[in-house]
Each structure stands twice: as structure tokens, then as C-alpha cells.
mmCIF file of C-alpha atoms and ligand atoms in Angstrom:
data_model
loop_
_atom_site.group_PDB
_atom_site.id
_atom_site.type_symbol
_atom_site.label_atom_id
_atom_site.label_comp_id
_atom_site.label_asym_id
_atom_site.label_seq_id
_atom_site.Cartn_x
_atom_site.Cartn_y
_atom_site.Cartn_z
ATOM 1 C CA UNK A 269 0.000 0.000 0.000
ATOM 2 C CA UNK A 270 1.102 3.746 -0.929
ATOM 3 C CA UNK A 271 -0.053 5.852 1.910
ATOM 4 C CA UNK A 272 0.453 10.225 0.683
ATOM 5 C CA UNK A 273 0.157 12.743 3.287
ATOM 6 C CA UNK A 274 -0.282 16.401 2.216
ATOM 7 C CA UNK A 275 0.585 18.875 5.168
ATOM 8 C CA UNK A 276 2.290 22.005 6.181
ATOM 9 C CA UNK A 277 3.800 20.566 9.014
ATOM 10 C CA UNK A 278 5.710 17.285 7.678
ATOM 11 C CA UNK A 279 8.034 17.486 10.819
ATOM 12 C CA UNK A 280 5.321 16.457 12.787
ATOM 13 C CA UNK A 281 5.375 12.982 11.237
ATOM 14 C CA UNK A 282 9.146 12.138 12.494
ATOM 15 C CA UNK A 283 8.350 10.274 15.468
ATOM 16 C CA UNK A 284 5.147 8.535 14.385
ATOM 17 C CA UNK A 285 7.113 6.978 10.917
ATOM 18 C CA UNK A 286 10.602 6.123 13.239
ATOM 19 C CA UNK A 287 8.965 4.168 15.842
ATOM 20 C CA UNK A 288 7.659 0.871 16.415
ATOM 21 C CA UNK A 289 4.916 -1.078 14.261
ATOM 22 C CA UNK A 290 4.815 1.459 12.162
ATOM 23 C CA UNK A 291 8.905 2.210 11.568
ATOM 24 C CA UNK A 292 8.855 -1.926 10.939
ATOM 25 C CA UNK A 293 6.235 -1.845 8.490
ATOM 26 C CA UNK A 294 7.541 0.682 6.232
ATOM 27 C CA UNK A 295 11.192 -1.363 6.724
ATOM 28 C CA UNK A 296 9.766 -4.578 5.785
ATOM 29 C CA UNK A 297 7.829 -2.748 2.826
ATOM 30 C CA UNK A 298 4.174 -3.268 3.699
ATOM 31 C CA UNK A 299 3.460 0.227 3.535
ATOM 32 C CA UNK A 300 5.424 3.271 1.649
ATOM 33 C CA UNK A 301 4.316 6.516 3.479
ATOM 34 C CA UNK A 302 5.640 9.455 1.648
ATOM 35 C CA UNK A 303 4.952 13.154 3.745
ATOM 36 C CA UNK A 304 4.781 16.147 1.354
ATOM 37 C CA UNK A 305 4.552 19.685 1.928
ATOM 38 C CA UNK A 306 2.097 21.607 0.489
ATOM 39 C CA UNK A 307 3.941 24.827 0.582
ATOM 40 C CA UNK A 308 6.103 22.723 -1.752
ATOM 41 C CA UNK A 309 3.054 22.898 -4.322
ATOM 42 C CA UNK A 310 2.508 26.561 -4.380
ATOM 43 C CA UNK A 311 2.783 29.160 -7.196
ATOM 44 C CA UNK A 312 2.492 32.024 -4.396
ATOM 45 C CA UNK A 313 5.960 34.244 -4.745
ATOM 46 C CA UNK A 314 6.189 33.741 -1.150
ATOM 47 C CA UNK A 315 5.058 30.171 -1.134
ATOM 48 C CA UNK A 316 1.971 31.180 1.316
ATOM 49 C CA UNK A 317 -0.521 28.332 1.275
ATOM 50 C CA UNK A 318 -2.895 30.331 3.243
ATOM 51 C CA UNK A 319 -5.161 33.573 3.141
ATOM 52 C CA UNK A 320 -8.082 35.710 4.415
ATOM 53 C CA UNK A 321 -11.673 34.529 4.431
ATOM 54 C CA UNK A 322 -13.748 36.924 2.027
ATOM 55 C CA UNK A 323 -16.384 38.287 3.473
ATOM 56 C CA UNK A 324 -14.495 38.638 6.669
ATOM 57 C CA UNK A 325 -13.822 36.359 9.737
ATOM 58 C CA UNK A 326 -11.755 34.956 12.073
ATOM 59 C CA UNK A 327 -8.062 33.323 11.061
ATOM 60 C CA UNK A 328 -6.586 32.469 7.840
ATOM 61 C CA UNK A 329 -8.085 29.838 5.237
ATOM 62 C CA UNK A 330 -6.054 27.068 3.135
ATOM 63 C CA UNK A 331 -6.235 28.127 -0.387
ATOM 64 C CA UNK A 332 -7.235 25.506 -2.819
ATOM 65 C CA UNK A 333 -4.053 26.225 -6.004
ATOM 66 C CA UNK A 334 -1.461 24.398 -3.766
ATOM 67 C CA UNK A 335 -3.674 21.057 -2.806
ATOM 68 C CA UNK A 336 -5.319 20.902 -6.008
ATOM 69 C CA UNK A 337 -1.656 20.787 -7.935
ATOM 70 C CA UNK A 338 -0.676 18.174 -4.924
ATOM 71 C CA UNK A 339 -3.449 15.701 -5.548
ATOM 72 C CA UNK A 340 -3.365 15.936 -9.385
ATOM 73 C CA UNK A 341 0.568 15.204 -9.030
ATOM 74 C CA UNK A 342 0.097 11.959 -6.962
ATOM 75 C CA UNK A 343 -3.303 10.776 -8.395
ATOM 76 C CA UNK A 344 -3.681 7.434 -9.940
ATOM 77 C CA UNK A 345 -6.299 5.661 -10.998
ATOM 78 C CA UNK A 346 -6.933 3.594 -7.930
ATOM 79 C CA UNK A 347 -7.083 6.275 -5.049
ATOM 80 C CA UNK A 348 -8.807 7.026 -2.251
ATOM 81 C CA UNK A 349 -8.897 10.744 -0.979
ATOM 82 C CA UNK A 350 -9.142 11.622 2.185
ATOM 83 C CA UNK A 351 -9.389 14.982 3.963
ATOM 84 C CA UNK A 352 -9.201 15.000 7.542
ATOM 85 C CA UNK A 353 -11.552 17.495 9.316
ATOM 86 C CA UNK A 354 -13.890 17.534 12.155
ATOM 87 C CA UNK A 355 -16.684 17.866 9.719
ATOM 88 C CA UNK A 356 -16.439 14.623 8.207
ATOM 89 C CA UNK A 357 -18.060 11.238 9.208
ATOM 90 C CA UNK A 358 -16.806 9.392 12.436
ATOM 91 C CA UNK A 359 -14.315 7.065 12.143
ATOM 92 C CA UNK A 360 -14.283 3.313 13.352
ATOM 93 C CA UNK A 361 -12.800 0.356 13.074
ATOM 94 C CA UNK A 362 -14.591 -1.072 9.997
ATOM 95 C CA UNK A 363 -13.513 1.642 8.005
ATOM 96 C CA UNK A 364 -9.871 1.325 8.676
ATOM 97 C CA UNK A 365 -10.576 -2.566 7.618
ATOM 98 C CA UNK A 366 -11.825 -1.309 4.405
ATOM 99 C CA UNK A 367 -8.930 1.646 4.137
ATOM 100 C CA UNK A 368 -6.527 -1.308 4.903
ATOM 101 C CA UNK A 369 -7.695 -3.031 1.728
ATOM 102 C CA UNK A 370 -6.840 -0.296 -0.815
ATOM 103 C CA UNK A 371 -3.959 0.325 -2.915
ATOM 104 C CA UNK A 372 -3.191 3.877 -2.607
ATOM 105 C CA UNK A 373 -4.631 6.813 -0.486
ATOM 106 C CA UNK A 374 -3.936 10.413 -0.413
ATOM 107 C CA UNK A 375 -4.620 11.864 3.052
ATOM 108 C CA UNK A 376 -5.173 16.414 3.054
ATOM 109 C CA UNK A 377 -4.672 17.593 6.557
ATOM 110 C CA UNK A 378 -6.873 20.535 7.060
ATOM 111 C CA UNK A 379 -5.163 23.347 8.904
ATOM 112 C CA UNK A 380 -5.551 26.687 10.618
ATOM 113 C CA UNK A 381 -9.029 28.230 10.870
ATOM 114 C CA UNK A 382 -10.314 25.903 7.496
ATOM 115 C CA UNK A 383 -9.699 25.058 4.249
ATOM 116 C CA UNK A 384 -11.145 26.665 1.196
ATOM 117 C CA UNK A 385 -14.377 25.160 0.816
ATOM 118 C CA UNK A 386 -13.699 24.083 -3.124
ATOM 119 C CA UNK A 387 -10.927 21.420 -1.617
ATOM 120 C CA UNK A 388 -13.813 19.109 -0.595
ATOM 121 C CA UNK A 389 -14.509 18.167 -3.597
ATOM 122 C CA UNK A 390 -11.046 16.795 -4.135
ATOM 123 C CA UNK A 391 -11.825 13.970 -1.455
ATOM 124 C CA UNK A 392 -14.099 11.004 -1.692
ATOM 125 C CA UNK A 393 -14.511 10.558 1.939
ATOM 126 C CA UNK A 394 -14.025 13.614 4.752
ATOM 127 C CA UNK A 395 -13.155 11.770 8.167
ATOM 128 C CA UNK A 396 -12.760 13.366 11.531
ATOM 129 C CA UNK A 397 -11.745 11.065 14.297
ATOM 130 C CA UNK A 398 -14.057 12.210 17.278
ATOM 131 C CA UNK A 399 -16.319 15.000 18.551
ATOM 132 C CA UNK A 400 -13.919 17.692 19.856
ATOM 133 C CA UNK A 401 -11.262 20.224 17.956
ATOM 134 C CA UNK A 402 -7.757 19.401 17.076
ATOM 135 C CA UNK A 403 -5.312 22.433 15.994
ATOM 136 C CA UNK A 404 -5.169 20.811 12.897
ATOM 137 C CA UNK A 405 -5.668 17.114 10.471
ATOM 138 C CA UNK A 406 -1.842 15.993 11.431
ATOM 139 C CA UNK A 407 -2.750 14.084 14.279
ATOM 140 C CA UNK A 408 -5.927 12.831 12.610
ATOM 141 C CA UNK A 409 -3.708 11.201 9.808
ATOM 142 C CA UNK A 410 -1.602 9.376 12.296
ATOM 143 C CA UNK A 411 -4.523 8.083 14.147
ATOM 144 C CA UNK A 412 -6.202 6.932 10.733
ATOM 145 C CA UNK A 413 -2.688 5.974 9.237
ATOM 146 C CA UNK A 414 -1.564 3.999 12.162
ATOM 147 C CA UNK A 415 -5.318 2.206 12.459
ATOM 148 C CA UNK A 416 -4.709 1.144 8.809
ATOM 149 C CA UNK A 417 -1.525 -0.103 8.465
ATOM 150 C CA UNK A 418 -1.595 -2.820 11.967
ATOM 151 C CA UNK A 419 -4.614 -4.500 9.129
ATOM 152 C CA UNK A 420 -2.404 -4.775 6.468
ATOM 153 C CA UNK A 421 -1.910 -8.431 5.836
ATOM 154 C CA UNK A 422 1.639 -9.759 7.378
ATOM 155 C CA UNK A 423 2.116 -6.225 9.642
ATOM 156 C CA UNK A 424 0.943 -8.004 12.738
ATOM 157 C CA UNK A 425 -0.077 -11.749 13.115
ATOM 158 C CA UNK A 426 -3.826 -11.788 12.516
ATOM 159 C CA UNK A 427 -4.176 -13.614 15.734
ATOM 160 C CA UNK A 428 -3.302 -10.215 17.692
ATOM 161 C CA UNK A 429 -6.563 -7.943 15.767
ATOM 162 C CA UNK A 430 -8.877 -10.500 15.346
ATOM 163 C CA UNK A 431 -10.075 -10.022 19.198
ATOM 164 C CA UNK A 432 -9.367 -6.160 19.187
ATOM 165 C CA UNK A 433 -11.831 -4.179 20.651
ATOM 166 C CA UNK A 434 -14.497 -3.159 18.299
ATOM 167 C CA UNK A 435 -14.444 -6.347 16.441
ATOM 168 C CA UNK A 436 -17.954 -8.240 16.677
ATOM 169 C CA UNK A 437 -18.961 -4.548 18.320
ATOM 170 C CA UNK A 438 -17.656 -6.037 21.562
ATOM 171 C CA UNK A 439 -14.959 -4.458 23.899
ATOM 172 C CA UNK A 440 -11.561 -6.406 24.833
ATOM 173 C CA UNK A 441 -11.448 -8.966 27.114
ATOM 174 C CA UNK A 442 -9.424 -8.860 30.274
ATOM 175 C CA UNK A 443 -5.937 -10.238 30.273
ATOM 176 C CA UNK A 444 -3.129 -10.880 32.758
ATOM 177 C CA UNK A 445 0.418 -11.915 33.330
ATOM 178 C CA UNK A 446 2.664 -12.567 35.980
ATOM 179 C CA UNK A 447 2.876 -12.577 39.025
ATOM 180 C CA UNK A 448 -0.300 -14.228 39.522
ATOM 181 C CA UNK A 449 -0.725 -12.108 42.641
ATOM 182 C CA UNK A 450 0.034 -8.973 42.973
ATOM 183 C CA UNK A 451 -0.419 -6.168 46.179
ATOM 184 C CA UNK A 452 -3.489 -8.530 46.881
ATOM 185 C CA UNK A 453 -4.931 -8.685 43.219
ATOM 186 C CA UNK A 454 -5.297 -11.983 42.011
ATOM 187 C CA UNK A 455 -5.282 -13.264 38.338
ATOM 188 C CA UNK A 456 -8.535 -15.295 37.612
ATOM 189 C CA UNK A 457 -8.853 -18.679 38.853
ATOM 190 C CA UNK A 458 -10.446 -19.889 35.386
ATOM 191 C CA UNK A 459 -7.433 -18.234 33.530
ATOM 192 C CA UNK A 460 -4.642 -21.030 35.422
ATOM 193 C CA UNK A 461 -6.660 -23.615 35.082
ATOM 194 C CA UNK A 462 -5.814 -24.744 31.314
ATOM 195 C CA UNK A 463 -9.413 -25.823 30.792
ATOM 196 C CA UNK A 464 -9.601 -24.157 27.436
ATOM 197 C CA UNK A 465 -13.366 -24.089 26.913
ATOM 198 C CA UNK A 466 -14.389 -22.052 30.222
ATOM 199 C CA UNK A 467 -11.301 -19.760 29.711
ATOM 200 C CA UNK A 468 -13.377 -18.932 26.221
ATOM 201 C CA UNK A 469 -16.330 -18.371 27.769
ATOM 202 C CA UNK A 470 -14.873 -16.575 30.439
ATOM 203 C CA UNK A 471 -13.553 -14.133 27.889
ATOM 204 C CA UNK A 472 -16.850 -13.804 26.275
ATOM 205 C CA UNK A 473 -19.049 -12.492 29.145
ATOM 206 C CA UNK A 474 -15.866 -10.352 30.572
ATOM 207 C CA UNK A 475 -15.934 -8.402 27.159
ATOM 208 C CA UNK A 476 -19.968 -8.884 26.775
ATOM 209 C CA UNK A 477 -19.751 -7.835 30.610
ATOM 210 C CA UNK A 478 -17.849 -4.582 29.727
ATOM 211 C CA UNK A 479 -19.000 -3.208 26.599
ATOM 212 C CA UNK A 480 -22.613 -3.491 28.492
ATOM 213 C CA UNK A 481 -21.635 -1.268 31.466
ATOM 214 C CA UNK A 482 -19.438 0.860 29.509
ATOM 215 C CA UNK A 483 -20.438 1.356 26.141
ATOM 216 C CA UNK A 484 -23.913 -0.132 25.665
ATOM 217 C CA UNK A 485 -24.197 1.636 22.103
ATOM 218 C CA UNK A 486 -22.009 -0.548 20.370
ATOM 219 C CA UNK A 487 -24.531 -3.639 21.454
ATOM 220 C CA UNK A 488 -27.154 -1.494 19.681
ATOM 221 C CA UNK A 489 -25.329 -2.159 16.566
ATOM 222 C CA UNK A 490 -24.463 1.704 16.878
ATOM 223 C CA UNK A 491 -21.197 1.538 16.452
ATOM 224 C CA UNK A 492 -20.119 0.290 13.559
ATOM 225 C CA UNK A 493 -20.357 2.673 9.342
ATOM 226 C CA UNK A 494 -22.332 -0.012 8.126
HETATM 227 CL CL1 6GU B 698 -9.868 15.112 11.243
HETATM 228 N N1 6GU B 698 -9.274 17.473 12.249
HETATM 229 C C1 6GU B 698 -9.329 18.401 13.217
HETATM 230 N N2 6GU B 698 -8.715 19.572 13.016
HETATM 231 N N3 6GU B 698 -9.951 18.231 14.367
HETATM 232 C C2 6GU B 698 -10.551 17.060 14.536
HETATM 233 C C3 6GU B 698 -10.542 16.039 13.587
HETATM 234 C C4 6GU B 698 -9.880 16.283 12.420
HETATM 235 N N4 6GU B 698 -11.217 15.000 14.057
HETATM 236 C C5 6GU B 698 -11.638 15.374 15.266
HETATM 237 N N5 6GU B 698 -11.237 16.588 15.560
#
């Protein structure tokens, strides 16, 4: 998979492409993730990628020239656009199982006070990653980036995100490891036992158990862009 993030702050990507699952996956060349500037793209004299709102208003406003010449520079025929805003539709796991099927996506962090409203119809889906305001989409692309790529076949052994949370709209299970007791907190009897059916239904109602108390709209089907 080709993963191409347009932003105006690429340094903010150091850390989350040098580190871990993600550093590994690019290494072992699951996933190419190319950063690009989008001041990089623009015709301005001064390379501004920003300016005022007409009709007045508050803070400055992406302008479309830079992010249009971006996309139609890394578009092929089999990509998915994404812009990153809080307007967009709320992300979950089944869409980062369907992101982690594609071949190529192109992911437009929104910045400052907004983008110029002609760059939305650049994307084919607008995602925002929860109810509350982020300085900008950077973060947002990680989150959705880093959701993605753990699915890609081979990344991580299937065995450790076919139980994640979410899956089967159901919440983790507990789980433990040593020392069986510790400052007076004891692992499950059930889990040392080795009796492999009542450990799996022990798992079930613990996750059925939580997801009831904590988030009872995902057992409402609610939870899920199906
Ligand atoms: Cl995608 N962008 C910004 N700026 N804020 C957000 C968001 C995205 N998702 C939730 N909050």
C-alpha cells in the first residue's frame, strides 16, 4: 500500500514513521508513506498556502491552487482521498478494515481556521476522528494511518486484531500476566486452570460484561459505518 500525506507541518510525522509497528512496516515494505509539503506545491511568490476569508472572519483559510496541484501530481487511478476534518463522518474500526484493503490513499490535513471550501470536492470521503477540535488534520492522519496499516496483511499476526476491541462490536477482554498475585490482586482462577473451553467463555461475558456497562451503544449495533 502507498499511503500520501499532504501537510504544512511534515516534521510532525518524524516520530510517528521512526517508531515501532509502524517504523517496521515501512522497513519490511508493507506500507510506503511518503509526507509532502504543500507549501512545496505553491505558485504564491512567497510560497503562502494560506489567506483571508472573504467576506471577513476569524483566522486564515487554506487556499485551494497548492492542494489541487498536490493531488493531481500523486493521483492514480486507484485512489482514495481523504481529507481530515472535524466535519467529516466518524471514524471506526470497519472503516480502517476497508482503508486497509486499498492500494493507494492520499490523506489532506486541514489546517488553521479551514480550508477553502472548493478542496472538498477533491476527497471522496471527509473523516474526523471524534467529537472535539484538534489544531489541525496531522494528528488525525496518524490516528487513521496507524489504524490502517496494523490491518495490512503480514504487519501483525492476525491472531493479535482479530479479538481487538471493536471487532464483533464487543470491547476487549481482560488479560493478565505474571505474578499471579500482585499487592493482593489476584489473576482469575479460570485463567490457570488450562481448561480451554471455560477460559473462552470466560472471555466472552468479561468483554460482553464490559461493553454493556461501559459502552452499551455498540450492542445497539451503533457503532459500527455499516
Ligand atoms: Cl480530522 N481534524 C481536526 N482539526 N480536528 C478534529 C478532527 C480532524 N477529528 C476530530 N477533531
Amino acid at each position: 500500500m502507498k499511503i500520501d500525506i499532504l501537510t504544512i507541518f511534515p516534521e510532525m510525522f518524524d516520530g510517528f514513521l521512526n517508531t515501532s509497528i509502524i517504523k517496521r512496516a515501512i522497513q519490511q515494505k508493507f506500507v510506503n508513506i511518503e509526507i509532502h509539503d504543500i507549501r512545496k506545491y505553491s505558485k504564491d511568490p512567497h510560497k503562502r498556502v494560506d489567506d483571508y476569508s472573504f467576506g471577513g472572519g476569524h483566522g486564515m483559510v487554506l487556499m485551494p491552487q497548492p492542494i489541487f496541484d498536490a493531488v493531481d501530481d500523486l493521483k492514480k487511478e486507484n485512489t482514495k482521498v481523504i481529507l481530515m476534518t472535524p466535519q467529516g463522518i466518524p471514524y471506526k474500526q470497519k472503516m480502517a478494515y476497508d482503508l486497509s484493503l486499498e492500494k493507494h490513499i492520499i490523506i489532506i490535513c486541514g489546517h488553521y481556521e479551514g480550508f477553502d471550501e472548493r478542496i472538498r470536492s477533491l476527497a471522496d470521503i471527509e473523516i474526523s476522528i471524534g467529537d472535539y477540535v484538534l489544531t489541525g488534520g496531522e494528528l488525525a492522519s496518524m490516528v487513521v494511518t496507524d489504524s490502517v496499516v496494523r490491518l495490512i496483511d503480514g504487519v501483525i499476526e492476525k491472531e493479535s486484531h482479530i479479538n481487538d476491541s471493536f471487532n464483533n462490536n464487543l470491547l476487549d477482554y481482560p488479560v493478565y500476566t505474571k505474578p499471579v498475585n500482585f499487592r493482593g490482586m489476584k489473576v482469575p482462577d479460570v485463567l490457570l486452570s488450562g481448561h480451554h473451553a471455560n477460559i473462552k467463555k470466560f472471555r466472552e461475558d468479561e468483554a460482553y460484561k464490559k461493553t454493556k456497562e461501559r459502552r452499551p451503544d455498540l450492542l445497539e449495533d451503533g457503532g459500527r459505518n455499516e
